[in-house]
Tab-separated table of C-alpha atoms (C1' of nucleotides) in Angstrom:
chain	number	residue	atom	x	y	z
Z	1	MET	CA	0.000	0.000	0.000
Z	2	THR	CA	0.942	3.642	-0.314
Z	3	SER	CA	1.697	5.600	2.837
Z	4	PRO	CA	-0.168	8.793	3.752
Z	5	ALA	CA	3.040	10.768	3.313
Z	6	ASP	CA	3.445	9.420	-0.203
Z	7	LEU	CA	-0.145	10.275	-1.016
Z	8	GLN	CA	0.327	13.830	0.208
Z	9	GLN	CA	3.481	14.037	-1.850
Z	10	LEU	CA	1.538	12.985	-4.927
Z	11	LEU	CA	-1.075	15.663	-4.306
Z	12	ARG	CA	1.483	18.415	-3.807
Z	13	GLY	CA	3.315	17.209	-6.877
Z	14	VAL	CA	0.396	18.235	-9.026
Z	15	ALA	CA	-0.317	21.433	-7.084
Z	16	LEU	CA	-3.466	20.177	-5.408
Z	17	ARG	CA	-4.407	21.147	-1.880
Z	18	VAL	CA	-3.896	18.353	0.584
Z	19	THR	CA	-7.166	17.584	2.300
Z	20	ARG	CA	-8.191	14.602	4.353
Z	21	PRO	CA	-10.872	13.478	1.917
Z	22	ARG	CA	-8.471	13.650	-1.005
Z	23	VAL	CA	-5.787	11.688	0.787
Z	24	ALA	CA	-8.365	9.085	1.758
Z	25	VAL	CA	-9.771	8.857	-1.769
Z	26	LEU	CA	-6.349	8.582	-3.346
Z	27	GLY	CA	-5.402	5.941	-0.799
Z	28	ALA	CA	-8.579	4.008	-1.505
Z	29	VAL	CA	-7.905	4.008	-5.242
Z	30	HIS	CA	-4.372	2.758	-4.625
Z	31	ALA	CA	-5.644	0.056	-2.286
Z	32	HIS	CA	-8.561	-1.071	-4.449
Z	33	PRO	CA	-7.727	-0.989	-8.138
Z	34	HIS	CA	-10.743	-0.895	-10.480
Z	35	ALA	CA	-13.126	-0.109	-7.620
Z	36	ASP	CA	-16.325	1.724	-8.435
Z	37	THR	CA	-17.348	4.939	-6.733
Z	38	GLU	CA	-19.572	3.177	-4.218
Z	39	SER	CA	-16.704	0.977	-3.048
Z	40	ILE	CA	-14.409	3.955	-2.823
Z	41	ILE	CA	-16.952	5.828	-0.715
Z	42	SER	CA	-17.100	2.848	1.646
Z	43	ALA	CA	-13.323	2.602	1.845
Z	44	VAL	CA	-12.998	6.324	2.505
Z	45	ARG	CA	-15.573	6.171	5.284
Z	46	GLU	CA	-13.601	3.531	7.162
Z	47	GLU	CA	-11.106	6.288	7.692
Z	48	LEU	CA	-13.391	9.332	7.581
Z	49	PRO	CA	-16.851	8.184	8.660
Z	50	ASP	CA	-18.446	11.542	7.939
Z	51	ALA	CA	-17.108	12.028	4.434
Z	52	SER	CA	-19.867	12.936	2.023
Z	53	HIS	CA	-20.365	11.142	-1.230
Z	54	GLN	CA	-20.025	14.494	-2.928
Z	55	ALA	CA	-16.519	14.989	-1.563
Z	56	VAL	CA	-15.580	11.621	-3.019
Z	57	TYR	CA	-17.075	12.469	-6.404
Z	58	ASP	CA	-15.313	15.839	-6.391
Z	59	SER	CA	-12.005	14.334	-5.308
Z	60	LEU	CA	-12.173	11.646	-7.952
Z	61	ARG	CA	-12.792	14.293	-10.572
Z	62	VAL	CA	-9.865	16.507	-9.597
Z	63	LEU	CA	-7.569	13.524	-9.162
Z	64	THR	CA	-8.560	12.309	-12.601
Z	65	ASN	CA	-8.036	15.735	-14.150
Z	66	ALA	CA	-4.667	16.000	-12.446
Z	67	GLY	CA	-3.660	12.633	-13.857
Z	68	LEU	CA	-3.169	10.956	-10.488
Z	69	VAL	CA	-5.894	8.425	-11.133
Z	70	ARG	CA	-7.437	7.074	-14.272
Z	71	ARG	CA	-11.122	6.634	-14.787
Z	72	ILE	CA	-12.336	3.690	-16.801
Z	73	GLN	CA	-15.878	2.879	-17.718
Z	74	PRO	CA	-16.468	-0.282	-19.726
Z	75	ALA	CA	-19.789	-0.289	-21.564
Z	76	GLY	CA	-22.640	-1.153	-19.226
Z	77	SER	CA	-20.571	-0.529	-16.122
Z	78	VAL	CA	-20.381	2.301	-13.667
Z	79	ALA	CA	-17.205	4.370	-13.432
Z	80	ARG	CA	-14.165	2.650	-12.015
Z	81	TYR	CA	-10.842	4.109	-10.945
Z	82	GLU	CA	-7.256	2.956	-10.813
Z	83	SER	CA	-3.928	4.421	-9.815
Z	84	ARG	CA	-1.820	2.941	-12.600
Z	85	VAL	CA	-1.431	5.905	-14.880
Z	86	GLY	CA	0.827	6.848	-17.720
Z	87	ASP	CA	1.924	3.336	-18.597
Z	88	ASN	CA	-0.610	2.693	-21.318
Z	89	HIS	CA	-1.993	-0.575	-20.122
Z	90	HIS	CA	-5.350	-2.000	-21.076
Z	91	HIS	CA	-8.090	-4.068	-19.458
Z	92	VAL	CA	-9.877	-7.382	-19.676
Z	93	VAL	CA	-13.488	-7.224	-18.579
Z	94	CYS	CA	-15.640	-10.210	-17.679
Z	95	ARG	CA	-18.947	-10.127	-19.535
Z	96	SER	CA	-20.603	-12.054	-16.748
Z	97	CYS	CA	-19.464	-10.532	-13.454
Z	98	GLY	CA	-17.788	-7.345	-14.631
Z	99	ALA	CA	-14.420	-8.158	-13.086
Z	100	VAL	CA	-11.544	-6.129	-14.485
Z	101	SER	CA	-7.887	-7.073	-14.814
Z	102	ASP	CA	-4.930	-5.170	-16.157
Z	103	VAL	CA	-3.285	-6.168	-19.394
Z	104	ASP	CA	0.002	-4.709	-20.517
Z	105	CYS	CA	-0.053	-3.322	-23.998
Z	106	ALA	CA	0.916	-6.071	-26.380
Z	107	VAL	CA	2.545	-3.662	-28.801
Z	108	GLY	CA	4.853	-2.039	-26.290
Z	109	ASP	CA	4.665	1.261	-24.528
Z	110	ALA	CA	3.458	3.481	-27.344
Z	111	PRO	CA	0.850	1.397	-28.975
Z	112	CYS	CA	-1.763	0.939	-31.443
Z	113	LEU	CA	-2.092	4.679	-31.959
Z	114	THR	CA	-2.251	4.045	-35.659
Z	115	ALA	CA	-5.737	3.922	-37.065
Z	116	SER	CA	-5.981	2.789	-40.665
Z	117	ASP	CA	-7.931	5.924	-41.554
Z	118	ASP	CA	-8.330	8.534	-38.862
Z	119	HIS	CA	-10.947	10.620	-40.721
Z	120	GLY	CA	-9.005	13.764	-39.898
Z	121	PHE	CA	-9.156	13.186	-36.155
Z	122	SER	CA	-6.070	14.026	-34.128
Z	123	ILE	CA	-5.779	10.908	-32.023
Z	124	ASP	CA	-4.002	11.004	-28.680
Z	125	GLU	CA	-4.958	7.714	-27.111
Z	126	ALA	CA	-5.930	4.218	-28.098
Z	127	GLU	CA	-7.997	2.451	-25.491
Z	128	VAL	CA	-8.323	-1.297	-25.717
Z	129	VAL	CA	-10.867	-3.369	-23.840
Z	130	TYR	CA	-10.739	-7.131	-24.087
Z	131	TRP	CA	-14.075	-8.788	-23.460
Z	132	GLY	CA	-14.530	-12.348	-22.272
Z	133	LEU	CA	-15.121	-14.455	-19.205
Z	134	CYS	CA	-13.030	-14.450	-16.071
Z	135	PRO	CA	-11.702	-17.798	-14.813
Z	136	ALA	CA	-14.475	-18.148	-12.215
Z	137	CYS	CA	-17.361	-17.366	-14.577
Z	138	SER	CA	-15.766	-19.412	-17.311
Z	139	THR	CA	-15.720	-22.641	-15.314
Z	140	ALA	CA	-19.096	-21.917	-13.742
Z	141	GLY	CA	-20.659	-21.595	-17.198
Z	142	SER	CA	-19.100	-24.677	-18.792
Z	143	ARG	CA	-20.572	-27.101	-16.257
Z	144	PRO	CA	-24.233	-26.236	-15.724
B	1	MET	CA	-30.652	3.630	-47.239
B	2	THR	CA	-32.116	0.206	-46.663
B	3	SER	CA	-35.584	-0.539	-47.975
B	4	PRO	CA	-38.405	-1.681	-45.719
B	5	ALA	CA	-38.436	-5.034	-47.508
B	6	ASP	CA	-34.742	-5.495	-46.791
B	7	LEU	CA	-35.256	-4.605	-43.172
B	8	GLN	CA	-38.050	-7.129	-42.830
B	9	GLN	CA	-35.827	-9.680	-44.492
B	10	LEU	CA	-33.138	-8.990	-41.916
B	11	LEU	CA	-35.603	-9.478	-39.080
B	12	ARG	CA	-36.947	-12.738	-40.458
B	13	GLY	CA	-33.412	-13.897	-41.069
B	14	VAL	CA	-32.783	-13.965	-37.339
B	15	ALA	CA	-36.225	-15.347	-36.469
B	16	LEU	CA	-37.596	-12.131	-35.028
B	17	ARG	CA	-41.194	-11.085	-35.439
B	18	VAL	CA	-41.644	-8.290	-37.927
B	19	THR	CA	-43.332	-5.376	-36.225
B	20	ARG	CA	-43.616	-1.789	-37.317
B	21	PRO	CA	-41.582	-0.414	-34.424
B	22	ARG	CA	-38.785	-2.883	-35.078
B	23	VAL	CA	-38.649	-2.087	-38.761
B	24	ALA	CA	-38.596	1.606	-37.949
B	25	VAL	CA	-35.872	1.208	-35.321
B	26	LEU	CA	-33.730	-0.936	-37.574
B	27	GLY	CA	-34.219	1.553	-40.387
B	28	ALA	CA	-33.279	4.437	-38.118
B	29	VAL	CA	-30.069	2.711	-37.048
B	30	HIS	CA	-29.194	2.070	-40.686
B	31	ALA	CA	-29.948	5.682	-41.580
B	32	HIS	CA	-28.181	7.265	-38.608
B	33	PRO	CA	-25.006	5.416	-37.668
B	34	HIS	CA	-23.777	6.023	-34.108
B	35	ALA	CA	-27.038	7.699	-33.103
B	36	ASP	CA	-28.006	7.637	-29.451
B	37	THR	CA	-31.333	6.300	-28.224
B	38	GLU	CA	-32.922	9.730	-28.075
B	39	SER	CA	-32.107	10.394	-31.726
B	40	ILE	CA	-33.399	6.993	-32.714
B	41	ILE	CA	-36.651	7.636	-30.873
B	42	SER	CA	-37.037	10.890	-32.797
B	43	ALA	CA	-36.270	9.213	-36.107
B	44	VAL	CA	-38.715	6.412	-35.382
B	45	ARG	CA	-41.458	8.886	-34.498
B	46	GLU	CA	-41.184	10.604	-37.874
B	47	GLU	CA	-42.556	7.379	-39.223
B	48	LEU	CA	-44.546	6.162	-36.222
B	49	PRO	CA	-45.551	9.226	-34.209
B	50	ASP	CA	-47.068	7.192	-31.409
B	51	ALA	CA	-44.189	4.828	-30.826
B	52	SER	CA	-43.277	4.641	-27.168
B	53	HIS	CA	-39.760	5.076	-25.965
B	54	GLN	CA	-40.053	1.683	-24.334
B	55	ALA	CA	-40.714	0.009	-27.679
B	56	VAL	CA	-37.527	1.592	-28.992
B	57	TYR	CA	-35.521	0.449	-25.980
B	58	ASP	CA	-36.955	-3.058	-26.294
B	59	SER	CA	-36.356	-3.181	-30.028
B	60	LEU	CA	-32.794	-2.014	-29.668
B	61	ARG	CA	-32.173	-4.694	-27.088
B	62	VAL	CA	-33.549	-7.555	-29.186
B	63	LEU	CA	-31.841	-6.271	-32.318
B	64	THR	CA	-28.572	-6.090	-30.420
B	65	ASN	CA	-29.011	-9.570	-28.970
B	66	ALA	CA	-29.851	-10.891	-32.422
B	67	GLY	CA	-26.703	-9.331	-33.820
B	68	LEU	CA	-28.467	-7.041	-36.278
B	69	VAL	CA	-27.166	-3.918	-34.608
B	70	ARG	CA	-24.188	-3.226	-32.426
B	71	ARG	CA	-24.307	-1.173	-29.303
B	72	ILE	CA	-21.343	1.000	-28.444
B	73	GLN	CA	-20.891	3.135	-25.391
B	74	PRO	CA	-17.719	5.186	-25.140
B	75	ALA	CA	-16.916	6.241	-21.580
B	76	GLY	CA	-18.971	9.235	-20.545
B	77	SER	CA	-21.433	8.810	-23.381
B	78	VAL	CA	-24.891	7.371	-23.592
B	79	ALA	CA	-25.489	4.213	-25.623
B	80	ARG	CA	-25.106	4.492	-29.379
B	81	TYR	CA	-26.073	2.038	-32.083
B	82	GLU	CA	-24.822	1.128	-35.519
B	83	SER	CA	-25.716	-1.371	-38.205
B	84	ARG	CA	-22.210	-2.346	-39.265
B	85	VAL	CA	-21.838	-5.693	-37.549
B	86	GLY	CA	-19.546	-8.638	-37.837
B	87	ASP	CA	-16.715	-6.825	-39.575
B	88	ASN	CA	-14.698	-5.991	-36.483
B	89	HIS	CA	-14.200	-2.321	-37.026
B	90	HIS	CA	-13.370	0.199	-34.338
B	91	HIS	CA	-14.179	3.803	-33.507
B	92	VAL	CA	-12.627	7.217	-33.108
B	93	VAL	CA	-14.369	9.390	-30.543
B	94	CYS	CA	-13.973	13.143	-30.222
B	95	ARG	CA	-13.198	14.151	-26.641
B	96	SER	CA	-14.811	17.507	-27.199
B	97	CYS	CA	-18.086	16.927	-29.043
B	98	GLY	CA	-18.451	13.175	-28.777
B	99	ALA	CA	-18.583	12.588	-32.523
B	100	VAL	CA	-17.908	9.016	-33.561
B	101	SER	CA	-16.366	7.706	-36.781
B	102	ASP	CA	-15.648	4.220	-37.971
B	103	VAL	CA	-12.118	2.930	-38.261
B	104	ASP	CA	-11.283	-0.322	-39.953
B	105	CYS	CA	-9.195	-2.649	-37.895
B	106	ALA	CA	-5.567	-1.919	-38.605
B	107	VAL	CA	-4.510	-5.504	-38.032
B	108	GLY	CA	-6.948	-7.081	-40.441
B	109	ASP	CA	-10.199	-8.847	-39.873
B	110	ALA	CA	-9.291	-10.918	-36.834
B	111	PRO	CA	-7.462	-8.483	-34.664
B	112	CYS	CA	-5.637	-7.735	-31.624
B	113	LEU	CA	-7.298	-10.602	-29.773
B	114	THR	CA	-3.947	-11.382	-28.251
B	115	ALA	CA	-3.432	-9.914	-24.822
B	116	SER	CA	0.078	-10.189	-23.443
B	117	ASP	CA	-1.254	-11.881	-20.311
B	118	ASP	CA	-4.929	-12.716	-20.221
B	119	HIS	CA	-5.018	-13.584	-16.487
B	120	GLY	CA	-6.950	-16.747	-17.308
B	121	PHE	CA	-9.765	-14.895	-19.016
B	122	SER	CA	-11.226	-16.470	-22.135
B	123	ILE	CA	-11.274	-13.480	-24.452
B	124	ASP	CA	-13.703	-13.303	-27.349
B	125	GLU	CA	-13.454	-9.693	-28.459
B	126	ALA	CA	-11.012	-6.840	-28.498
B	127	GLU	CA	-12.667	-3.449	-28.579
B	128	VAL	CA	-10.561	-0.478	-29.567
B	129	VAL	CA	-11.536	3.128	-29.032
B	130	TYR	CA	-9.328	5.874	-30.370
B	131	TRP	CA	-9.657	9.152	-28.466
B	132	GLY	CA	-8.841	12.542	-29.868
B	133	LEU	CA	-10.367	15.588	-31.500
B	134	CYS	CA	-12.510	15.629	-34.598
B	135	PRO	CA	-11.483	17.965	-37.444
B	136	ALA	CA	-14.010	20.626	-36.414
B	137	CYS	CA	-13.099	20.683	-32.718
B	138	SER	CA	-9.421	20.427	-33.561
B	139	THR	CA	-9.363	23.616	-35.633
B	140	ALA	CA	-11.756	25.385	-33.271
B	141	GLY	CA	-9.421	24.692	-30.338
B	142	SER	CA	-6.140	25.646	-32.019
B	143	ARG	CA	-7.195	29.222	-32.828
B	144	PRO	CA	-8.913	30.639	-29.748
P	1	DG	C1'	1.067	31.773	15.308
P	2	DC	C1'	-2.941	34.625	13.271
P	3	DT	C1'	-5.769	36.592	9.442
P	4	DC	C1'	-7.549	36.659	5.025
P	5	DT	C1'	-8.703	34.802	0.694
P	6	DT	C1'	-9.636	30.994	-1.985
P	7	DT	C1'	-10.749	26.415	-2.493
P	8	DT	C1'	-13.059	22.491	-0.900
P	9	DC	C1'	-16.596	20.063	1.705
P	10	DC	C1'	-21.384	19.138	3.414
P	11	DT	C1'	-26.349	18.979	3.070
P	12	DG	C1'	-29.985	18.176	0.279
P	13	DA	C1'	-32.233	18.385	-3.958
P	14	DA	C1'	-32.406	17.427	-8.789
P	15	DC	C1'	-31.465	15.095	-13.195
P	16	DC	C1'	-31.775	11.659	-16.699
P	17	DA	C1'	-30.778	7.350	-19.227
P	18	DG	C1'	-32.465	3.303	-18.647
P	19	DT	C1'	-35.507	-0.324	-16.375
P	20	DC	C1'	-39.679	-2.580	-14.258
P	21	DA	C1'	-44.600	-3.913	-14.320
P	22	DA	C1'	-49.212	-4.919	-15.868
P	23	DG	C1'	-52.602	-4.788	-19.076
P	24	DA	C1'	-53.826	-4.013	-24.203
P	25	DA	C1'	-52.652	-4.940	-28.836
P	26	DA	C1'	-50.461	-7.153	-32.565
P	27	DA	C1'	-48.019	-11.117	-34.997
P	28	DC	C1'	-48.232	-15.482	-36.980
P	29	DG	C1'	-48.939	-20.600	-37.059
P	30	DA	C1'	-52.769	-23.733	-37.216
I	1	DT	C1'	-60.305	-16.882	-38.575
I	2	DC	C1'	-58.892	-18.333	-33.977
I	3	DG	C1'	-55.816	-18.828	-30.183
I	4	DT	C1'	-51.408	-18.476	-28.236
I	5	DT	C1'	-47.393	-16.026	-27.642
I	6	DT	C1'	-44.817	-12.073	-28.128
I	7	DT	C1'	-44.628	-7.274	-28.247
I	8	DC	C1'	-46.201	-2.571	-27.375
I	9	DT	C1'	-48.230	1.200	-24.367
I	10	DT	C1'	-48.561	3.703	-20.253
I	11	DG	C1'	-46.734	5.236	-16.244
I	12	DA	C1'	-44.021	4.780	-12.324
I	13	DC	C1'	-39.440	4.127	-10.616
I	14	DT	C1'	-34.380	3.380	-9.928
I	15	DG	C1'	-29.581	4.567	-9.183
I	16	DG	C1'	-25.378	6.782	-10.521
I	17	DT	C1'	-24.089	11.237	-11.043
I	18	DT	C1'	-24.403	16.228	-10.947
I	19	DC	C1'	-26.051	20.984	-9.284
I	20	DA	C1'	-26.376	24.691	-5.773
I	21	DG	C1'	-25.504	27.388	-1.771
I	22	DG	C1'	-23.697	28.040	2.584
I	23	DA	C1'	-20.055	26.298	6.066
I	24	DA	C1'	-15.519	24.777	6.857
I	25	DA	C1'	-10.751	24.135	5.971
I	26	DA	C1'	-6.177	24.925	3.445
I	27	DG	C1'	-2.393	27.691	2.533
I	28	DA	C1'	-0.162	32.401	1.686
I	29	DG	C1'	1.339	36.522	3.793
I	30	DC	C1'	2.216	39.021	7.840
DNA sequence: GCTCTTTTCCTGAACCAGTCAAGAAAACGA
DNA sequence: TCGTTTTCTTGACTGGTTCAGGAAAAGAGC
């Protein structure tokens, strides 16, 4: 896990005010990768029982804008957050239970940024989501 | 555009009952690629003024399940639908206005289904979303 | 330390895409 | 044409997320 001092360091590093809710939210994202907002609210409240859901939503937004956390939202899912940023990794998502795992980019660090025809778009990111079944759902489905 | 007869043919081809709302919804998806549900409801009502939004939602669901349309949902966007199915193409999404364009798979027909480490998942699809700015937003942003 | 200004947090309400439910209507095989 | 099954209509509702305004806290300057 990441220590409170490290978390504060991260916040100061991007010129954000250090507040207890923000430290707690950032810590929760580090401790629970791919957690949804509800889970993060719960985790934050173990430390700060009176934290409002709004503070968590606000913190997640500023942390995302500052690049300290990354927001992912696979189709049909609520928003999820992770602290691995800037390393261009992708995700596998289970169609059945929604579980998410990290997948390093197969093409190296600077990936698949090459669309065959970009229609004049200036592309800055290629996001890849692999869909399938996680080990648990896979075995559960194959023997009914 | 696709003729009503063709649309009915498509429905029968996947053993779905041919109803006026379904034909209208399927036609609207063919006529307006990447349209969201609201737009599809409007398009359907030009033809069937009394169609309920629920009929459109239901139709879109069965059409999607039958494989006649594909549902896409870039992060932060509402659901969008398109009629290009089965050819494994991807999408470019504008961060500013949300516009969507098709992009053929750069790696050929059967793509990027190879994750470096699949964590035991059985993967059946690789979805790629390119993020950037569309031509209009790109020029609008560069000269303020 | 102690103020002052600015940012952030809390309370509580609102929003909106999408879903649920029950009865009426339509599709289609016999 | 009839009867069964599916689909559509109406209307209420849900749940994640955002909006708004006042209270509290963070950090800069003294």
